[in-house]
Each structure stands twice: as structure tokens, then as C-alpha cells.
Amino acid sequence: LDITYPLNLEFEQALQGTTVEISLDKRGTIQVKIPPGVFNGQRIRVRGKGRTGRRGQTGDLYIVCQVREHPYYRRVDNDLYLELPLSLTEAALGTKVDIPTPQGRTLLTVPPGTPSGARLRLKERGVRTTGPKSPGDLYAVVRIVPPKSLNAKQKELLEQFRLAGENLPRQDLGW
């Protein structure tokens, strides 16, 4: 009597919610509202839209959401993670970076001395769901990308930096 219906959703549709039209074989089509913040594998129950049994009772329709991965967001519960590549100088000196969020682009301040792997939090810029639960956060995860090649002037400046007393990150490990 109950029917399971797999529904493919784009990442943005799952974040924002959407309305979909579902064909129920000979019984026509129905409009189903998918709430914002649904996750991959989540089941949505639509009462009374399953098959009708011999005694006249009607089952339910269970929509199983299959959410496609996003090209740059990764979802963990209601938090989103975004990889943020930075140059050596951006990480060392600090910078402001224009990044995408589900609510639109925003300017993120990267403090001076930000290490690779640091998670910069944008409060409540993650997944918003219906109900009492507060929105998740967006974390920009820093990945420092060294230059693939250096010109002579860049090599000279980095060598001067090293000679000026660069702190080695391994010096306090006790190896």
C-alpha cells in the first residue's frame, strides 16, 4: 500500500526547498512541497497518496530525497564547508576574500598569520531548515597554495625573509 518514490534534487533545491510534481501512474500527478534543508536519504511522507488496498484503505507515499553533491560545498549536518585556497602572502599578511554563501556572496576577513587547515566560521550562513533548529554555520577551510614557480625577484625576497629569522613550524615539536 505504501509507495517509495526516489527524488533527485540539486544541492540548491535541497538547501532552499522546492515544489515538485510527481506522477502517480494512473492516478494523475500531485504537487509536493520539499522543505528547505532536506538531506540526502531523507524521507518525506505524504499521507494517503499510496496505493489503495482491497478494503479501501490507502497507503502513504514516501519520497526519498537523493541530493546531488555540490561542486564546492560539503555538508555535515547543517554546517557547510568551503575550501578556501590562499596564497602564502594572503595567509601571512591577512586579506579580504569575496566568497559564495547560500545567501549570496560575502566578504570574509582572513586574519594575518592564518595557518593552512584553519576553519573560518560564518555564523548561521549554512543550511536553514524549517522548525526550531537554528541555521548551521559556513566554514571556510584554509588551504595555503605555494606558487608553482618563482621568478628571480620572488626567490630573492623569500631568501631575504628566511635570512631575517623565519620561525620554523617544526622547532617546538621536540623531534
Tab-separated table of N, CA and C in Angstrom:
chain	number	residue	atom	x	y	z
A	1	LEU	N	0.815	-1.205	0.000
A	1	LEU	CA	0.000	0.000	0.000
A	1	LEU	C	0.856	1.267	0.000
A	2	ASP	N	1.961	1.225	0.784
A	2	ASP	CA	2.874	2.367	0.775
A	2	ASP	C	3.720	2.322	-0.486
A	3	ILE	N	4.056	3.497	-0.988
A	3	ILE	CA	4.887	3.619	-2.190
A	3	ILE	C	6.140	4.408	-1.817
A	4	THR	N	7.294	3.961	-2.317
A	4	THR	CA	8.541	4.709	-2.155
A	4	THR	C	8.892	5.320	-3.508
A	5	TYR	N	9.198	6.604	-3.497
A	5	TYR	CA	9.495	7.325	-4.736
A	5	TYR	C	10.840	8.032	-4.577
A	6	PRO	N	11.883	7.616	-5.342
A	6	PRO	CA	13.171	8.317	-5.269
A	6	PRO	C	13.092	9.651	-6.008
A	7	LEU	N	13.597	10.702	-5.379
A	7	LEU	CA	13.540	12.036	-5.981
A	7	LEU	C	14.940	12.630	-6.014
A	8	ASN	N	15.443	12.883	-7.216
A	8	ASN	CA	16.751	13.527	-7.374
A	8	ASN	C	16.601	15.035	-7.230
A	9	LEU	N	17.430	15.608	-6.354
A	9	LEU	CA	17.402	17.054	-6.125
A	9	LEU	C	18.788	17.635	-6.335
A	10	GLU	N	18.824	18.824	-6.902
A	10	GLU	CA	20.078	19.569	-6.957
A	10	GLU	C	20.374	20.066	-5.539
A	11	PHE	N	21.632	20.317	-5.245
A	11	PHE	CA	22.054	20.766	-3.924
A	11	PHE	C	21.285	22.022	-3.506
A	12	GLU	N	21.154	22.976	-4.433
A	12	GLU	CA	20.460	24.240	-4.134
A	12	GLU	C	18.982	24.004	-3.830
A	13	GLN	N	18.343	23.067	-4.556
A	13	GLN	CA	16.936	22.752	-4.284
A	13	GLN	C	16.772	22.207	-2.872
A	14	ALA	N	17.703	21.351	-2.459
A	14	ALA	CA	17.640	20.779	-1.111
A	14	ALA	C	17.853	21.870	-0.064
A	15	LEU	N	18.752	22.815	-0.326
A	15	LEU	CA	19.005	23.895	0.635
A	15	LEU	C	17.813	24.831	0.769
A	16	GLN	N	17.238	25.221	-0.365
A	16	GLN	CA	16.217	26.259	-0.360
A	16	GLN	C	14.794	25.719	-0.280
A	17	GLY	N	14.619	24.429	-0.581
A	17	GLY	CA	13.282	23.868	-0.678
A	17	GLY	C	12.732	24.103	-2.073
A	18	THR	N	11.768	23.308	-2.447
A	18	THR	CA	11.207	23.419	-3.796
A	18	THR	C	9.845	22.736	-3.809
A	19	THR	N	9.131	22.894	-4.886
A	19	THR	CA	7.885	22.165	-5.105
A	19	THR	C	8.084	21.312	-6.345
A	20	VAL	N	7.757	20.028	-6.237
A	20	VAL	CA	7.937	19.111	-7.365
A	20	VAL	C	6.606	18.482	-7.733
A	21	GLU	N	6.508	18.110	-8.992
A	21	GLU	CA	5.314	17.420	-9.471
A	21	GLU	C	5.668	15.944	-9.609
A	22	ILE	N	4.863	15.086	-8.996
A	22	ILE	CA	5.124	13.654	-9.002
A	22	ILE	C	3.965	12.942	-9.678
A	23	SER	N	4.316	12.069	-10.625
A	23	SER	CA	3.308	11.299	-11.347
A	23	SER	C	2.994	10.022	-10.569
A	24	LEU	N	1.712	9.805	-10.298
A	24	LEU	CA	1.264	8.620	-9.554
A	24	LEU	C	0.563	7.643	-10.484
A	25	ASP	N	1.251	7.197	-11.533
A	25	ASP	CA	0.718	6.248	-12.513
A	25	ASP	C	-0.628	6.732	-13.053
A	26	LYS	N	-1.665	5.888	-12.937
A	26	LYS	CA	-2.994	6.217	-13.497
A	26	LYS	C	-3.759	7.199	-12.638
A	27	ARG	N	-3.241	7.506	-11.449
A	27	ARG	CA	-3.979	8.391	-10.539
A	27	ARG	C	-3.640	9.854	-10.750
A	28	GLY	N	-2.863	10.178	-11.749
A	28	GLY	CA	-2.539	11.564	-12.037
A	28	GLY	C	-1.254	12.023	-11.370
A	29	THR	N	-1.142	13.321	-11.235
A	29	THR	CA	0.058	13.909	-10.628
A	29	THR	C	-0.328	14.711	-9.404
A	30	ILE	N	0.650	14.869	-8.502
A	30	ILE	CA	0.440	15.714	-7.316
A	30	ILE	C	1.620	16.655	-7.167
A	31	GLN	N	1.375	17.772	-6.529
A	31	GLN	CA	2.418	18.731	-6.190
A	31	GLN	C	2.865	18.443	-4.763
A	32	VAL	N	4.176	18.311	-4.560
A	32	VAL	CA	4.705	18.050	-3.228
A	32	VAL	C	5.713	19.128	-2.884
A	33	LYS	N	5.518	19.729	-1.718
A	33	LYS	CA	6.441	20.768	-1.246
A	33	LYS	C	7.592	20.090	-0.497
A	34	ILE	N	8.818	20.307	-0.982
A	34	ILE	CA	10.023	19.792	-0.328
A	34	ILE	C	10.546	20.920	0.560
A	35	PRO	N	10.607	20.697	1.878
A	35	PRO	CA	11.023	21.779	2.770
A	35	PRO	C	12.509	22.120	2.621
A	36	PRO	N	12.896	23.332	2.987
A	36	PRO	CA	14.313	23.695	2.908
A	36	PRO	C	15.150	22.873	3.889
A	37	GLY	N	16.373	22.554	3.454
A	37	GLY	CA	17.317	21.877	4.333
A	37	GLY	C	17.243	20.365	4.320
A	38	VAL	N	16.493	19.763	3.372
A	38	VAL	CA	16.447	18.295	3.348
A	38	VAL	C	17.835	17.749	3.062
A	39	PHE	N	18.117	16.563	3.612
A	39	PHE	CA	19.434	15.961	3.427
A	39	PHE	C	19.319	14.701	2.584
A	40	ASN	N	20.443	14.243	2.099
A	40	ASN	CA	20.496	13.052	1.259
A	40	ASN	C	19.968	11.851	2.037
A	41	GLY	N	18.994	11.146	1.467
A	41	GLY	CA	18.409	9.979	2.113
A	41	GLY	C	17.191	10.284	2.972
A	42	GLN	N	16.889	11.550	3.170
A	42	GLN	CA	15.730	11.910	3.992
A	42	GLN	C	14.442	11.467	3.314
A	43	ARG	N	13.525	10.952	4.141
A	43	ARG	CA	12.213	10.508	3.646
A	43	ARG	C	11.156	11.538	4.013
A	44	ILE	N	10.319	11.865	3.042
A	44	ILE	CA	9.208	12.788	3.255
A	44	ILE	C	7.921	12.006	3.038
A	45	ARG	N	7.070	12.027	4.034
A	45	ARG	CA	5.828	11.254	3.987
A	45	ARG	C	4.680	12.121	3.489
A	46	VAL	N	3.949	11.591	2.504
A	46	VAL	CA	2.741	12.243	2.010
A	46	VAL	C	1.602	11.277	2.296
A	47	ARG	N	0.806	11.605	3.307
A	47	ARG	CA	-0.263	10.705	3.766
A	47	ARG	C	-1.335	10.499	2.696
A	48	GLY	N	-1.760	9.242	2.597
A	48	GLY	CA	-2.901	8.921	1.743
A	48	GLY	C	-2.643	8.937	0.253
A	49	LYS	N	-1.390	9.009	-0.175
A	49	LYS	CA	-1.100	9.063	-1.619
A	49	LYS	C	-0.431	7.786	-2.119
A	50	GLY	N	-0.524	6.715	-1.315
A	50	GLY	CA	-0.012	5.420	-1.750
A	50	GLY	C	-1.074	4.673	-2.541
A	51	ARG	N	-0.923	3.353	-2.606
A	51	ARG	CA	-1.910	2.520	-3.311
A	51	ARG	C	-3.123	2.279	-2.406
A	52	THR	N	-4.244	2.017	-3.042
A	52	THR	CA	-5.467	1.681	-2.304
A	52	THR	C	-5.573	0.165	-2.231
A	53	GLY	N	-5.800	-0.346	-1.019
A	53	GLY	CA	-5.911	-1.781	-0.806
A	53	GLY	C	-7.301	-2.308	-1.135
A	54	ARG	N	-7.475	-3.625	-0.994
A	54	ARG	CA	-8.763	-4.267	-1.309
A	54	ARG	C	-9.875	-3.772	-0.397
A	55	ARG	N	-9.527	-3.429	0.816
A	55	ARG	CA	-10.565	-2.998	1.777
A	55	ARG	C	-10.784	-1.476	1.746
A	56	GLY	N	-10.160	-0.796	0.776
A	56	GLY	CA	-10.390	0.638	0.649
A	56	GLY	C	-9.396	1.516	1.388
A	57	GLN	N	-8.520	0.917	2.192
A	57	GLN	CA	-7.540	1.748	2.899
A	57	GLN	C	-6.437	2.173	1.929
A	58	THR	N	-5.928	3.384	2.161
A	58	THR	CA	-4.902	3.935	1.276
A	58	THR	C	-3.587	4.062	2.038
A	59	GLY	N	-2.514	3.652	1.382
A	59	GLY	CA	-1.184	3.767	1.978
A	59	GLY	C	-0.624	5.166	1.795
A	60	ASP	N	0.635	5.322	2.179
A	60	ASP	CA	1.305	6.616	2.092
A	60	ASP	C	2.366	6.591	0.997
A	61	LEU	N	2.711	7.772	0.524
A	61	LEU	CA	3.799	7.949	-0.430
A	61	LEU	C	5.011	8.413	0.360
A	62	TYR	N	6.133	7.734	0.214
A	62	TYR	CA	7.382	8.131	0.866
A	62	TYR	C	8.359	8.585	-0.205
A	63	ILE	N	8.675	9.847	-0.174
A	63	ILE	CA	9.641	10.409	-1.119
A	63	ILE	C	11.014	10.327	-0.466
A	64	VAL	N	11.961	9.672	-1.150
A	64	VAL	CA	13.326	9.551	-0.641
A	64	VAL	C	14.194	10.535	-1.422
A	65	CYS	N	14.703	11.549	-0.717
A	65	CYS	CA	15.487	12.608	-1.357
A	65	CYS	C	16.907	12.120	-1.644
A	66	GLN	N	17.314	12.278	-2.886
A	66	GLN	CA	18.677	11.955	-3.291
A	66	GLN	C	19.310	13.254	-3.772
A	67	VAL	N	20.157	13.839	-2.906
A	67	VAL	CA	20.718	15.165	-3.152
A	67	VAL	C	22.075	15.029	-3.832
A	68	ARG	N	22.219	15.698	-4.972
A	68	ARG	CA	23.495	15.682	-5.692
A	68	ARG	C	24.547	16.466	-4.917
A	69	GLU	N	25.794	16.059	-5.065
A	69	GLU	CA	26.887	16.792	-4.413
A	69	GLU	C	27.060	18.143	-5.084
A	70	HIS	N	27.587	19.082	-4.306
A	70	HIS	CA	27.835	20.427	-4.814
A	70	HIS	C	29.289	20.524	-5.260
A	71	PRO	N	29.594	21.344	-6.274
A	71	PRO	CA	30.993	21.418	-6.726
A	71	PRO	C	31.960	22.004	-5.690
A	72	TYR	N	31.481	22.833	-4.743
A	72	TYR	CA	32.433	23.372	-3.767
A	72	TYR	C	31.941	23.381	-2.336
A	73	TYR	N	30.696	23.124	-2.042
A	73	TYR	CA	30.243	22.980	-0.657
A	73	TYR	C	30.239	21.504	-0.272
A	74	ARG	N	30.577	21.242	0.978
A	74	ARG	CA	30.430	19.905	1.550
A	74	ARG	C	29.564	20.075	2.785
A	75	ARG	N	28.532	19.248	2.912
A	75	ARG	CA	27.578	19.391	4.016
A	75	ARG	C	27.862	18.369	5.104
A	76	VAL	N	27.886	18.825	6.355
A	76	VAL	CA	27.960	17.962	7.535
A	76	VAL	C	26.873	18.455	8.482
A	77	ASP	N	25.835	17.641	8.666
A	77	ASP	CA	24.632	18.055	9.396
A	77	ASP	C	24.105	19.337	8.749
A	78	ASN	N	23.998	20.424	9.492
A	78	ASN	CA	23.528	21.671	8.892
A	78	ASN	C	24.648	22.677	8.649
A	79	ASP	N	25.894	22.215	8.814
A	79	ASP	CA	27.042	23.075	8.526
A	79	ASP	C	27.531	22.813	7.103
A	80	LEU	N	28.046	23.861	6.482
A	80	LEU	CA	28.641	23.745	5.157
A	80	LEU	C	30.126	24.073	5.258
A	81	TYR	N	30.914	23.358	4.465
A	81	TYR	CA	32.361	23.578	4.418
A	81	TYR	C	32.742	23.958	2.991
A	82	LEU	N	33.579	24.987	2.893
A	82	LEU	CA	34.032	25.515	1.616
A	82	LEU	C	35.553	25.593	1.664
A	83	GLU	N	36.232	24.954	0.716
A	83	GLU	CA	37.694	25.042	0.686
A	83	GLU	C	38.091	26.423	0.185
A	84	LEU	N	39.006	27.074	0.923
A	84	LEU	CA	39.435	28.431	0.591
A	84	LEU	C	40.930	28.439	0.300
A	85	PRO	N	41.323	28.372	-0.982
A	85	PRO	CA	42.746	28.430	-1.313
A	85	PRO	C	43.270	29.855	-1.139
A	86	LEU	N	44.412	29.971	-0.447
A	86	LEU	CA	45.065	31.270	-0.241
A	86	LEU	C	46.525	31.184	-0.660
A	87	SER	N	47.064	32.295	-1.104
A	87	SER	CA	48.496	32.359	-1.403
A	87	SER	C	49.267	32.502	-0.091
A	88	LEU	N	50.572	32.303	-0.152
A	88	LEU	CA	51.418	32.469	1.040
A	88	LEU	C	51.266	33.863	1.641
A	89	THR	N	51.282	34.879	0.799
A	89	THR	CA	51.216	36.246	1.309
A	89	THR	C	49.827	36.576	1.867
A	90	GLU	N	48.764	36.057	1.247
A	90	GLU	CA	47.423	36.296	1.785
A	90	GLU	C	47.299	35.713	3.187
A	91	ALA	N	47.811	34.498	3.376
A	91	ALA	CA	47.728	33.854	4.686
A	91	ALA	C	48.620	34.560	5.705
A	92	ALA	N	49.809	34.946	5.300
A	92	ALA	CA	50.755	35.576	6.228
A	92	ALA	C	50.346	36.998	6.599
A	93	LEU	N	49.913	37.772	5.620
A	93	LEU	CA	49.620	39.191	5.858
A	93	LEU	C	48.147	39.462	6.155
A	94	GLY	N	47.287	38.500	5.866
A	94	GLY	CA	45.849	38.704	6.008
A	94	GLY	C	45.281	39.321	4.747
A	95	THR	N	43.984	39.137	4.544
A	95	THR	CA	43.343	39.665	3.345
A	95	THR	C	41.831	39.639	3.527
A	96	LYS	N	41.126	40.143	2.552
A	96	LYS	CA	39.675	40.020	2.486
A	96	LYS	C	39.374	39.267	1.194
A	97	VAL	N	38.514	38.238	1.296
A	97	VAL	CA	38.192	37.393	0.147
A	97	VAL	C	36.685	37.371	-0.055
A	98	ASP	N	36.270	37.580	-1.289
A	98	ASP	CA	34.855	37.506	-1.659
A	98	ASP	C	34.514	36.032	-1.864
A	99	ILE	N	33.643	35.461	-1.003
A	99	ILE	CA	33.315	34.042	-1.104
A	99	ILE	C	31.811	33.844	-1.295
A	100	PRO	N	31.416	32.705	-1.902
A	100	PRO	CA	29.987	32.418	-2.061
A	100	PRO	C	29.410	31.817	-0.787
A	101	THR	N	28.180	32.182	-0.478
A	101	THR	CA	27.419	31.548	0.597
A	101	THR	C	26.042	31.222	0.008
A	102	PRO	N	25.260	30.348	0.634
A	102	PRO	CA	23.919	30.071	0.104
A	102	PRO	C	23.031	31.309	0.057
A	103	GLN	N	23.345	32.314	0.860
A	103	GLN	CA	22.542	33.533	0.884
A	103	GLN	C	23.103	34.617	-0.037
A	104	GLY	N	24.163	34.327	-0.771
A	104	GLY	CA	24.799	35.313	-1.648
A	104	GLY	C	26.252	35.504	-1.269
A	105	ARG	N	26.959	36.265	-2.059
A	105	ARG	CA	28.389	36.462	-1.833
A	105	ARG	C	28.607	37.363	-0.608
A	106	THR	N	29.744	37.142	0.081
A	106	THR	CA	30.083	37.964	1.241
A	106	THR	C	31.592	38.124	1.313
A	107	LEU	N	32.029	39.179	1.983
A	107	LEU	CA	33.459	39.459	2.132
A	107	LEU	C	33.933	38.858	3.451
A	108	LEU	N	34.883	37.936	3.364
A	108	LEU	CA	35.428	37.244	4.530
A	108	LEU	C	36.790	37.833	4.862
A	109	THR	N	36.989	38.200	6.125
A	109	THR	CA	38.285	38.707	6.568
A	109	THR	C	39.148	37.548	7.025
A	110	VAL	N	40.319	37.424	6.420
A	110	VAL	CA	41.296	36.405	6.810
A	110	VAL	C	42.341	37.125	7.652
A	111	PRO	N	42.459	36.754	8.955
A	111	PRO	CA	43.416	37.456	9.801
A	111	PRO	C	44.864	37.127	9.418
A	112	PRO	N	45.800	38.044	9.696
A	112	PRO	CA	47.212	37.759	9.429
A	112	PRO	C	47.671	36.515	10.208
A	113	GLY	N	48.520	35.722	9.569
A	113	GLY	CA	49.063	34.536	10.219
A	113	GLY	C	48.123	33.346	10.228
A	114	THR	N	47.136	33.325	9.350
A	114	THR	CA	46.183	32.214	9.302
A	114	THR	C	46.876	30.963	8.753
A	115	PRO	N	46.854	29.858	9.515
A	115	PRO	CA	47.527	28.641	9.047
A	115	PRO	C	46.649	27.824	8.099
A	116	SER	N	47.294	26.969	7.347
A	116	SER	CA	46.577	26.025	6.492
A	116	SER	C	45.754	25.111	7.385
A	117	GLY	N	44.518	24.821	6.991
A	117	GLY	CA	43.635	23.972	7.792
A	117	GLY	C	42.737	24.753	8.740
A	118	ALA	N	43.015	26.048	8.929
A	118	ALA	CA	42.170	26.865	9.810
A	118	ALA	C	40.754	26.911	9.256
A	119	ARG	N	39.774	26.885	10.157
A	119	ARG	CA	38.364	26.975	9.769
A	119	ARG	C	37.842	28.348	10.185
A	120	LEU	N	37.514	29.167	9.219
A	120	LEU	CA	36.978	30.497	9.481
A	120	LEU	C	35.457	30.396	9.412
A	121	ARG	N	34.808	30.719	10.537
A	121	ARG	CA	33.373	30.480	10.695
A	121	ARG	C	32.539	31.700	10.337
A	122	LEU	N	31.516	31.465	9.535
A	122	LEU	CA	30.498	32.471	9.256
A	122	LEU	C	29.216	31.955	9.892
A	123	LYS	N	28.883	32.544	11.021
A	123	LYS	CA	27.760	32.074	11.828
A	123	LYS	C	26.437	32.138	11.062
A	124	GLU	N	25.690	31.030	11.153
A	124	GLU	CA	24.354	30.903	10.576
A	124	GLU	C	24.308	31.169	9.067
A	125	ARG	N	25.399	30.877	8.363
A	125	ARG	CA	25.421	31.008	6.904
A	125	ARG	C	25.386	29.635	6.232
A	126	GLY	N	25.027	28.597	7.004
A	126	GLY	CA	24.949	27.239	6.474
A	126	GLY	C	23.537	26.894	6.057
A	127	VAL	N	23.115	25.667	6.373
A	127	VAL	CA	21.805	25.167	5.960
A	127	VAL	C	20.731	25.681	6.907
A	128	ARG	N	19.664	26.215	6.327
A	128	ARG	CA	18.500	26.665	7.100
A	128	ARG	C	17.402	25.625	6.930
A	129	THR	N	16.813	25.199	8.029
A	129	THR	CA	15.735	24.221	7.968
A	129	THR	C	14.471	24.820	8.553
A	130	THR	N	13.354	24.175	8.289
A	130	THR	CA	12.114	24.606	8.920
A	130	THR	C	12.112	24.058	10.341
A	131	GLY	N	11.401	24.696	11.221
A	131	GLY	CA	11.344	24.230	12.596
A	131	GLY	C	12.218	25.065	13.510
A	132	PRO	N	12.366	24.614	14.754
A	132	PRO	CA	13.032	25.426	15.773
A	132	PRO	C	14.557	25.428	15.696
A	133	LYS	N	15.139	24.505	14.952
A	133	LYS	CA	16.598	24.405	14.921
A	133	LYS	C	17.211	25.617	14.223
A	134	SER	N	18.259	26.202	14.818
A	134	SER	CA	18.891	27.370	14.211
A	134	SER	C	19.714	26.949	12.996
A	135	PRO	N	19.937	27.874	12.067
A	135	PRO	CA	20.700	27.540	10.866
A	135	PRO	C	22.104	27.070	11.209
A	136	GLY	N	22.661	26.254	10.336
A	136	GLY	CA	24.040	25.817	10.505
A	136	GLY	C	25.005	26.940	10.153
A	137	ASP	N	26.288	26.651	10.295
A	137	ASP	CA	27.333	27.635	10.004
A	137	ASP	C	28.031	27.274	8.697
A	138	LEU	N	28.709	28.244	8.126
A	138	LEU	CA	29.554	28.011	6.959
A	138	LEU	C	31.000	28.149	7.429
A	139	TYR	N	31.804	27.159	7.125
A	139	TYR	CA	33.221	27.193	7.485
A	139	TYR	C	34.049	27.268	6.209
A	140	ALA	N	34.869	28.305	6.110
A	140	ALA	CA	35.846	28.405	5.025
A	140	ALA	C	37.119	27.758	5.549
A	141	VAL	N	37.517	26.645	4.942
A	141	VAL	CA	38.691	25.893	5.394
A	141	VAL	C	39.883	26.322	4.545
A	142	VAL	N	40.884	26.908	5.217
A	142	VAL	CA	42.033	27.492	4.536
A	142	VAL	C	42.971	26.407	4.016
A	143	ARG	N	43.358	26.580	2.763
A	143	ARG	CA	44.383	25.725	2.156
A	143	ARG	C	45.398	26.660	1.515
A	144	ILE	N	46.610	26.683	2.087
A	144	ILE	CA	47.645	27.561	1.559
A	144	ILE	C	48.281	26.890	0.341
A	145	VAL	N	48.309	27.638	-0.741
A	145	VAL	CA	48.825	27.118	-2.008
A	145	VAL	C	50.109	27.866	-2.352
A	146	PRO	N	51.271	27.194	-2.224
A	146	PRO	CA	52.518	27.862	-2.591
A	146	PRO	C	52.598	28.032	-4.107
A	147	PRO	N	53.372	29.002	-4.558
A	147	PRO	CA	53.493	29.200	-6.010
A	147	PRO	C	54.178	28.006	-6.661
A	148	LYS	N	53.748	27.668	-7.880
A	148	LYS	CA	54.349	26.548	-8.602
A	148	LYS	C	55.753	26.905	-9.105
A	149	SER	N	55.947	28.169	-9.411
A	149	SER	CA	57.273	28.625	-9.847
A	149	SER	C	57.465	30.061	-9.368
A	150	LEU	N	58.722	30.433	-9.208
A	150	LEU	CA	59.067	31.777	-8.736
A	150	LEU	C	60.002	32.430	-9.740
A	151	ASN	N	59.832	33.741	-9.936
A	151	ASN	CA	60.812	34.452	-10.748
A	151	ASN	C	62.000	34.828	-9.852
A	152	ALA	N	63.034	35.382	-10.420
A	152	ALA	CA	64.263	35.679	-9.669
A	152	ALA	C	63.996	36.640	-8.509
A	153	LYS	N	63.181	37.654	-8.730
A	153	LYS	CA	62.886	38.641	-7.684
A	153	LYS	C	62.136	37.983	-6.513
A	154	GLN	N	61.166	37.128	-6.807
A	154	GLN	CA	60.417	36.437	-5.753
A	154	GLN	C	61.332	35.517	-4.943
A	155	LYS	N	62.223	34.800	-5.630
A	155	LYS	CA	63.178	33.925	-4.927
A	155	LYS	C	64.060	34.745	-4.002
A	156	GLU	N	64.531	35.874	-4.499
A	156	GLU	CA	65.406	36.750	-3.701
A	156	GLU	C	64.673	37.260	-2.458
A	157	LEU	N	63.417	37.684	-2.624
A	157	LEU	CA	62.650	38.195	-1.487
A	157	LEU	C	62.375	37.100	-0.455
A	158	LEU	N	62.057	35.885	-0.907
A	158	LEU	CA	61.830	34.786	0.032
A	158	LEU	C	63.117	34.393	0.750
A	159	GLU	N	64.223	34.446	0.050
A	159	GLU	CA	65.518	34.150	0.693
A	159	GLU	C	65.819	35.210	1.753
A	160	GLN	N	65.535	36.465	1.467
A	160	GLN	CA	65.719	37.532	2.460
A	160	GLN	C	64.811	37.292	3.670
A	161	PHE	N	63.599	36.844	3.445
A	161	PHE	CA	62.675	36.539	4.532
A	161	PHE	C	63.260	35.442	5.412
A	162	ARG	N	63.785	34.393	4.794
A	162	ARG	CA	64.389	33.295	5.559
A	162	ARG	C	65.573	33.796	6.381
A	163	LEU	N	66.432	34.607	5.773
A	163	LEU	CA	67.624	35.113	6.466
A	163	LEU	C	67.272	36.102	7.579
A	164	ALA	N	66.106	36.726	7.506
A	164	ALA	CA	65.693	37.696	8.519
A	164	ALA	C	65.187	37.016	9.791
A	165	GLY	N	65.192	35.682	9.830
A	165	GLY	CA	64.808	34.996	11.060
A	165	GLY	C	63.444	34.360	11.017
A	166	GLU	N	63.138	33.685	9.948
A	166	GLU	CA	61.859	32.991	9.809
A	166	GLU	C	61.713	31.945	10.915
A	167	ASN	N	60.529	31.890	11.535
A	167	ASN	CA	60.240	30.853	12.539
A	167	ASN	C	59.840	29.576	11.833
A	168	LEU	N	60.550	28.490	12.134
A	168	LEU	CA	60.218	27.215	11.513
A	168	LEU	C	59.100	26.543	12.300
A	169	PRO	N	58.068	26.066	11.625
A	169	PRO	CA	56.938	25.492	12.335
A	169	PRO	C	57.238	24.196	13.077
A	170	ARG	N	58.362	23.559	12.772
A	170	ARG	CA	58.729	22.289	13.416
A	170	ARG	C	59.574	22.476	14.668
A	171	GLN	N	60.008	23.700	14.966
A	171	GLN	CA	61.007	23.905	16.014
A	171	GLN	C	60.529	23.528	17.419
A	172	ASP	N	59.222	23.562	17.676
A	172	ASP	CA	58.717	23.240	19.015
A	172	ASP	C	58.154	21.830	19.131
A	173	LEU	N	58.410	20.971	18.142
A	173	LEU	CA	57.843	19.631	18.161
A	173	LEU	C	58.656	18.629	18.987
A	174	GLY	N	59.905	18.934	19.269
A	174	GLY	CA	60.728	18.033	20.080
A	174	GLY	C	61.230	16.804	19.337
A	175	TRP	N	61.358	16.898	18.058
A	175	TRP	CA	61.856	15.763	17.284
A	175	TRP	C	63.350	15.605	17.492
